[in-house]
Short mmCIF file of C-alpha atoms in Angstrom, two decimals:
data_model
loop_
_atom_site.label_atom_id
_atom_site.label_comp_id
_atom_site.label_asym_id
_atom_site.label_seq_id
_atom_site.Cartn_x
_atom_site.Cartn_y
_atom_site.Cartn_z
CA UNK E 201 72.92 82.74 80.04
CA UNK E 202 71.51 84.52 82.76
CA UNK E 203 71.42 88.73 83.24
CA UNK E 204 74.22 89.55 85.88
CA UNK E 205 71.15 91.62 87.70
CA UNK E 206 68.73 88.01 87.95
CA UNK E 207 72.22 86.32 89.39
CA UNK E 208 72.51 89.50 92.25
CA UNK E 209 69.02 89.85 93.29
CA UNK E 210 69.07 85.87 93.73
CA UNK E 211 72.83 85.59 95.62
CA UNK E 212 71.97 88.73 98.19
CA UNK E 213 68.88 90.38 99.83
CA UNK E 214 69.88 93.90 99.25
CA UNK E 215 71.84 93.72 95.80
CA UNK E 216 71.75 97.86 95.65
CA UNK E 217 75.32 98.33 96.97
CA UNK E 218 76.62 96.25 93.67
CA UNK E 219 74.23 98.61 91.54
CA UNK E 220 75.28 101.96 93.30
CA UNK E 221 78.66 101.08 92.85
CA UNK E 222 77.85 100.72 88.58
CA UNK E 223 76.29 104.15 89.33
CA UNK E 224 79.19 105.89 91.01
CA UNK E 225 81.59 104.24 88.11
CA UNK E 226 79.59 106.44 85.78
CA UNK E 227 79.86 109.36 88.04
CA UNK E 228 83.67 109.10 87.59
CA UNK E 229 83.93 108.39 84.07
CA UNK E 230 82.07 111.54 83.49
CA UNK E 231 85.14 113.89 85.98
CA UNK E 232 88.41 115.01 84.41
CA UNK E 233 90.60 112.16 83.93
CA UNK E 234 93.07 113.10 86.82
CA UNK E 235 90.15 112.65 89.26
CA UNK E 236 89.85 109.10 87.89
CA UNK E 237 93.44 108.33 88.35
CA UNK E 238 93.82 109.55 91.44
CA UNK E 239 90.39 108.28 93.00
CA UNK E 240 90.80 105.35 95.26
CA UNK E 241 87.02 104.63 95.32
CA UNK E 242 83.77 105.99 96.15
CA UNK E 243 81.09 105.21 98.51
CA UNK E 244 77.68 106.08 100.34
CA UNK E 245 76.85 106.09 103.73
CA UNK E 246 73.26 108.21 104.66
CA UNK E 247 72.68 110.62 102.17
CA UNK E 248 76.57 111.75 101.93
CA UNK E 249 78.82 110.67 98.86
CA UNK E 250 82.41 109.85 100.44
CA UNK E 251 85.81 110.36 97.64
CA UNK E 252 88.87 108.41 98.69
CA UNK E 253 91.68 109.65 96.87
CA UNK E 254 95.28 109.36 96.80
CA UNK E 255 96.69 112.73 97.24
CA UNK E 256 95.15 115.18 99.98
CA UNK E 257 95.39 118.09 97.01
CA UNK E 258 92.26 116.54 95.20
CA UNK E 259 89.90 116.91 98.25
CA UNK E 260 89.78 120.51 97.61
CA UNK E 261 89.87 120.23 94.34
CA UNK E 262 86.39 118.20 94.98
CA UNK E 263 85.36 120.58 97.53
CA UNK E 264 85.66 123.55 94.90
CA UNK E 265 83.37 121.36 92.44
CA UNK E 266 80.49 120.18 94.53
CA UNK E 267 77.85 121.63 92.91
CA UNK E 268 79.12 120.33 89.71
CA UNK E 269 79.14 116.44 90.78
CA UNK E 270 75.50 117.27 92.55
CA UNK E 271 74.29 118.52 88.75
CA UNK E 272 76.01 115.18 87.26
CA UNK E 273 74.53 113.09 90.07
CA UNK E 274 70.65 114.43 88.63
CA UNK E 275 71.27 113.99 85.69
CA UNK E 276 72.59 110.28 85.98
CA UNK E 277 69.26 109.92 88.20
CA UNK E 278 67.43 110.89 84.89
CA UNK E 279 69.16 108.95 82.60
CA UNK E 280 70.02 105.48 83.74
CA UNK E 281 67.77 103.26 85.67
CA UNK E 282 70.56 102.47 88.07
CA UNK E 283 70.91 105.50 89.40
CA UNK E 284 67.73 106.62 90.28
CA UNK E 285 67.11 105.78 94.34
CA UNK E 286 70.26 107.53 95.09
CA UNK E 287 69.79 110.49 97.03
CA UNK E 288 72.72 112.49 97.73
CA UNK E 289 72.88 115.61 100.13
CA UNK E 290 76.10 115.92 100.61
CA UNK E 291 79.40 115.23 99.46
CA UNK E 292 82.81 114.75 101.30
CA UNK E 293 86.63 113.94 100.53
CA UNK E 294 89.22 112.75 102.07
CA UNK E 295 92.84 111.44 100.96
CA UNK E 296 93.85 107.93 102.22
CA UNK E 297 97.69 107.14 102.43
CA UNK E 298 98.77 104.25 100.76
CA UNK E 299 102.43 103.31 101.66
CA UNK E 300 104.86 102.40 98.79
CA UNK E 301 105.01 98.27 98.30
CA UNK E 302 107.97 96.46 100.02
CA UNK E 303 109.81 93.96 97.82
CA UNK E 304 110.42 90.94 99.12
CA UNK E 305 113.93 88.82 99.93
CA UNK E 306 113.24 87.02 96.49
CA UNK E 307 112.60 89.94 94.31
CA UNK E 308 115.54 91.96 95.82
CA UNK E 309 117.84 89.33 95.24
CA UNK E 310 116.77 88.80 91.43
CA UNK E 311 118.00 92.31 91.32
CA UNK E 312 121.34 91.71 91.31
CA UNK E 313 123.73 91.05 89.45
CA UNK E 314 126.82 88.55 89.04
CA UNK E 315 130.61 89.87 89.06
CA UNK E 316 132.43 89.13 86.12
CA UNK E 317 135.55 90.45 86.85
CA UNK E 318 138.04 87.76 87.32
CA UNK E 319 140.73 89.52 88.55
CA UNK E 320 143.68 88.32 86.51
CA UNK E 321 145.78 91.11 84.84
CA UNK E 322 147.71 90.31 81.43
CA UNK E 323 151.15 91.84 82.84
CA UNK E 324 151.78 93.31 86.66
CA UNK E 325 155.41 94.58 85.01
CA UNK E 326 154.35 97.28 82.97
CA UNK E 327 152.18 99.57 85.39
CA UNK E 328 155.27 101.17 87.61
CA UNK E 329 155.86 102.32 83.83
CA UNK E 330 152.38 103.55 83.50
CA UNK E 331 152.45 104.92 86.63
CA UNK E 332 155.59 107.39 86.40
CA UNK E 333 154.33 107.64 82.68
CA UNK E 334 150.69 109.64 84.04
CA UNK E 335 152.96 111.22 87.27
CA UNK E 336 154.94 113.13 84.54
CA UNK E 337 152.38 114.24 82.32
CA UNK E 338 150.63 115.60 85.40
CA UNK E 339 153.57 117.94 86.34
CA UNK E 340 154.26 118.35 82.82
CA UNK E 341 150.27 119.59 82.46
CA UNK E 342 150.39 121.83 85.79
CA UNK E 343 154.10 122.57 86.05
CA UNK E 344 156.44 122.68 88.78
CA UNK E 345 155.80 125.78 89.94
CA UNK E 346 152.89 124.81 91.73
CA UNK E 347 149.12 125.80 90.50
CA UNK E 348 148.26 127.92 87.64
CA UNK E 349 145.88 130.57 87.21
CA UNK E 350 142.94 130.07 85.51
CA UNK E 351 141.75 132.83 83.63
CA UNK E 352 137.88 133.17 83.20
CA UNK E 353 136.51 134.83 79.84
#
């Protein structure tokens, strides 16, 4: 079976984007794990390193650690092969607003949910009963003299 770098450098003429990108996923597994979560995606353009995240509160967060991601950034460039033509000068953030999904006609109506009241009552004669029944205890509970005082400890 063939190494997935043989099968890039053959499908594209430039197959350094694909490798950058493996470089910039170890540049993020090496942050905090709320900068991973909350990191769209990263990418290069010149000699800046762009963050797309999902909350505008991270992009000074990464603005406050620049020098820190510059420091991981060498030392990837020593360590792995991948990273090593990647010159970075400067970095940048920005938050990108992804609206909340939509659910369609189909998955709105699979949401709800069948009646299964019928509607028929054992007996219809009993409830004036029940009815004076609860009326009485009410007057019984407040009194006739109209409200009570309630008396707070």
């Amino acid at each position: 079976m063939k190494h997935p770098k043989t099968i890039f450098t053959h499908l594209f003429k430039d197959p350094s984007p694909f490798f950058e990108q493996r470089c910039f996923h170890k540049l993020l597994k090496l942050l905090p794990p709320i900068f991973q979560e909350m990191t769209l995606y990263l990418y290069r353009r010149n000699r800046t390193l762009y963050f797309v995240f999902k909350h505008p509160g991270f992009v000074m967060e990464i603005n406050y650690n620049k020098k820190l991601i510059k420091d991981l950034l060498t030392l990837l460039r020593e360590r792995y092969k991948v990273c090593r033509h990647i010159e970075i000068e400067q970095i940048r953030a920005y938050a990108k607003f992804l609206p909340p999904e939509e659910k369609s006609g189909r998955e709105r109506w699979e949401e709800s949910y069948e009646e299964w009241a019928t509607g028929n009552f054992p007996s219809s004669e009993n409830f004036p009963e029940l009815f004076e029944k609860i009326k009485e205890a009410i007057r019984r509970n407040r009194g006739e003299g109209g409200r009570r005082e309630i008396r707070r400890h």
